[in-house]
Short mmCIF file of C-alpha atoms in Angstrom, two decimals:
data_model
loop_
_atom_site.label_atom_id
_atom_site.label_comp_id
_atom_site.label_asym_id
_atom_site.label_seq_id
_atom_site.Cartn_x
_atom_site.Cartn_y
_atom_site.Cartn_z
CA MET A 1 54.65 48.39 135.99
CA ALA A 2 51.46 50.26 137.87
CA PRO A 3 52.05 51.53 141.16
CA ILE A 4 50.01 50.92 144.39
CA PHE A 5 49.39 54.55 145.54
CA TRP A 6 48.55 54.85 149.36
CA ILE A 7 46.70 57.82 149.43
CA SER A 8 46.19 59.03 153.65
CA GLY A 9 45.09 62.39 155.15
CA PRO A 10 42.16 63.22 157.40
CA PRO A 11 39.19 63.01 156.67
CA ALA A 12 37.72 65.30 154.18
CA ALA A 13 40.75 65.55 152.40
CA GLY A 14 39.68 64.45 148.94
CA LYS A 15 41.36 60.68 149.75
CA THR A 16 38.67 59.13 147.97
CA SER A 17 38.38 61.49 144.76
CA LEU A 18 41.87 61.90 144.42
CA CYS A 19 41.97 57.96 144.11
CA HIS A 20 39.24 57.43 141.75
CA GLU A 21 40.94 60.38 139.54
CA LEU A 22 44.72 58.41 139.69
CA LEU A 23 42.77 55.29 138.25
CA GLN A 24 40.92 56.46 135.68
CA ARG A 25 45.15 56.68 133.81
CA TYR A 26 45.46 53.31 134.09
CA GLU A 27 44.08 50.38 131.86
CA PHE A 28 42.93 48.43 135.27
CA GLY A 29 42.85 50.02 138.50
CA LEU A 30 41.26 48.79 142.32
CA HIS A 31 40.28 51.58 144.71
CA LEU A 32 40.63 50.04 148.13
CA HIS A 33 39.33 52.09 150.68
CA VAL A 34 39.97 50.69 154.37
CA ASP A 35 37.02 51.78 156.12
CA GLU A 36 34.47 50.12 153.58
CA MET A 37 36.45 46.44 154.75
CA ARG A 38 36.21 47.62 157.98
CA GLN A 39 32.33 47.77 157.47
CA TRP A 40 32.20 44.22 156.42
CA VAL A 41 32.47 42.89 160.08
CA VAL A 42 28.69 42.01 160.54
CA GLN A 43 28.76 41.29 164.37
CA GLY A 44 31.43 43.21 166.86
CA LEU A 45 32.30 46.21 164.61
CA SER A 46 34.14 48.55 166.94
CA ASP A 47 33.33 52.41 166.39
CA SER A 48 36.36 54.53 165.86
CA VAL A 49 35.33 57.04 168.32
CA PRO A 50 35.96 56.70 171.42
CA TRP A 51 38.94 54.40 170.39
CA THR A 52 39.47 51.32 172.44
CA ASP A 53 41.59 48.32 172.16
CA GLU A 54 39.14 46.54 169.82
CA THR A 55 38.73 49.31 167.06
CA GLU A 56 42.86 49.35 166.86
CA ARG A 57 43.12 45.54 166.40
CA GLN A 58 39.87 45.72 163.91
CA PHE A 59 42.06 48.11 162.07
CA GLN A 60 44.80 46.71 162.24
CA ILE A 61 43.11 43.52 160.55
CA ALA A 62 41.22 45.71 157.75
CA GLU A 63 44.90 47.13 156.78
CA GLU A 64 46.55 43.72 156.75
CA ALA A 65 43.71 42.34 154.60
CA THR A 66 43.74 45.70 152.21
CA CYS A 67 47.60 45.08 151.52
CA ASP A 68 46.58 41.15 150.73
CA VAL A 69 44.15 42.28 148.61
CA ALA A 70 46.35 44.71 146.64
CA LEU A 71 48.98 42.37 146.41
CA ARG A 72 47.32 39.85 144.60
CA TYR A 73 45.58 42.84 142.20
CA HIS A 74 48.95 44.59 141.45
CA ALA A 75 50.18 41.14 140.73
CA ALA A 76 47.60 40.81 137.86
CA GLY A 77 48.92 43.96 136.98
CA PHE A 78 46.15 46.23 138.21
CA ALA A 79 47.51 50.29 139.69
CA VAL A 80 46.09 49.70 143.10
CA ALA A 81 44.51 52.84 144.89
CA VAL A 82 44.55 52.41 148.72
CA ASP A 83 42.49 54.77 150.76
CA HIS A 84 42.87 55.46 154.40
CA CYS A 85 42.84 58.04 157.05
CA ARG A 86 45.74 57.18 159.67
CA ASN A 87 48.88 58.08 161.18
CA LEU A 88 51.84 57.87 158.51
CA PRO A 89 54.31 55.86 160.68
CA ARG A 90 51.86 52.86 161.34
CA VAL A 91 51.27 53.00 157.62
CA GLU A 92 55.34 53.55 156.81
CA SER A 93 55.47 50.44 159.14
CA LEU A 94 52.80 48.40 157.25
CA ILE A 95 53.96 49.20 153.97
CA ARG A 96 57.98 47.94 154.92
CA LEU A 97 55.97 44.95 156.42
CA ARG A 98 53.17 44.01 153.79
CA LEU A 99 54.50 45.46 150.59
CA PRO A 100 58.21 44.95 150.19
CA ASP A 101 59.66 45.23 146.94
CA ARG A 102 56.38 47.33 145.62
CA PRO A 103 56.58 50.38 143.36
CA VAL A 104 54.19 52.16 146.75
CA VAL A 105 53.76 55.84 145.94
CA LYS A 106 52.93 57.14 149.40
CA VAL A 107 50.86 60.25 149.14
CA CYS A 108 49.63 62.69 152.54
CA LEU A 109 47.06 65.22 151.27
CA LEU A 110 47.03 68.02 153.69
CA PRO A 111 44.58 71.17 152.57
CA SER A 112 44.80 74.04 155.01
CA LEU A 113 42.79 73.22 158.31
CA GLU A 114 40.02 76.10 157.31
CA THR A 115 39.59 74.33 153.63
CA ASN A 116 40.13 70.63 155.67
CA LEU A 117 36.91 71.83 157.77
CA LEU A 118 34.86 73.41 155.17
CA ARG A 119 35.01 70.59 152.89
CA ASN A 120 33.61 68.44 155.73
CA HIS A 121 30.75 70.45 156.38
CA GLU A 122 29.94 70.25 152.57
CA ARG A 123 30.37 66.71 152.04
CA THR A 124 26.77 64.70 151.39
CA ASN A 125 28.13 61.12 151.01
CA LYS A 126 27.58 60.45 154.83
CA ASP A 127 24.94 58.58 157.00
CA PHE A 128 25.75 61.23 159.47
CA ASN A 129 26.38 64.99 160.20
CA PRO A 130 30.11 65.65 159.12
CA LYS A 131 30.46 68.40 161.74
CA MET A 132 30.88 65.13 164.72
CA LEU A 133 34.51 64.76 162.47
CA ASP A 134 35.52 68.20 163.06
CA GLU A 135 37.75 67.44 166.75
CA ILE A 136 39.41 64.17 164.19
CA ILE A 137 40.20 66.85 161.47
CA ARG A 138 41.59 69.13 163.59
CA TRP A 139 43.87 66.73 165.62
CA MET A 140 44.75 65.02 162.26
CA ASN A 141 45.71 67.61 160.02
CA LEU A 142 47.89 69.03 162.85
CA SER A 143 49.31 65.70 163.58
CA LEU A 144 50.32 64.69 159.94
CA ARG A 145 52.43 67.96 158.99
CA LYS A 146 54.52 66.64 161.97
CA ASP A 147 54.73 63.30 162.20
CA ALA A 148 55.39 62.61 157.85
CA PRO A 149 58.05 59.95 157.95
CA GLN A 150 60.66 60.32 154.59
CA GLY A 151 59.69 59.77 151.57
CA TRP A 152 56.10 60.81 151.75
CA MET A 153 54.51 63.21 149.22
CA LEU A 154 52.77 65.72 151.34
CA LEU A 155 50.49 68.14 149.19
CA ASP A 156 48.55 71.17 150.41
CA THR A 157 45.54 70.75 148.16
CA THR A 158 44.10 73.92 149.66
CA GLU A 159 44.05 75.27 146.10
CA MET A 160 44.63 72.66 144.02
CA THR A 161 41.81 70.93 141.98
CA VAL A 162 41.72 66.78 141.86
CA GLU A 163 43.24 66.41 138.54
CA GLU A 164 46.05 69.29 139.13
CA THR A 165 46.75 66.85 141.83
CA ALA A 166 47.05 63.41 140.18
CA CYS A 167 48.87 65.29 137.47
CA ARG A 168 51.48 66.57 140.66
CA ILE A 169 51.87 62.90 141.93
CA LEU A 170 51.85 61.00 138.07
CA GLN A 171 54.52 63.57 136.76
CA ASP A 172 57.71 61.44 137.63
CA LEU A 173 56.22 58.47 137.22
CA PRO A 174 55.57 56.54 134.07
CA LEU A 175 52.05 55.56 133.03
#
């Protein structure tokens, strides 16, 4: 059975690229990006800066909806990769509650802070100045290193290519 990959990490850690690389190795693959799910809100979308109670509520709705979609596709034989930047204890409780008895491979990408910031500054896929994320990256890069629950694969991707990272994750999984 194909897994559900939950890929976390700070902004610009390489989550989206890794999701695409992992899913290339399966006959059927679905990439779910929680931030894109949030963008479905047409009226009343709460921005993530500053973080408010409404922001938290909308993130929780998007996370739960992402799990619902992941379950449906996974049941149909798809490998699923969830791409989400969030604190790991919150994600861990979400996985336990919403994805019980599913083969969830939990990965947190943690390049060095310097590499993380450099990758962010070099990004061209955002419609805003990515330097706006520097403070969040600094905080998340440190926070994720301290708060990782047991069972998460923490990968320092400072010197790893996307392909090497995918191979490292998949080395013990049946394809």
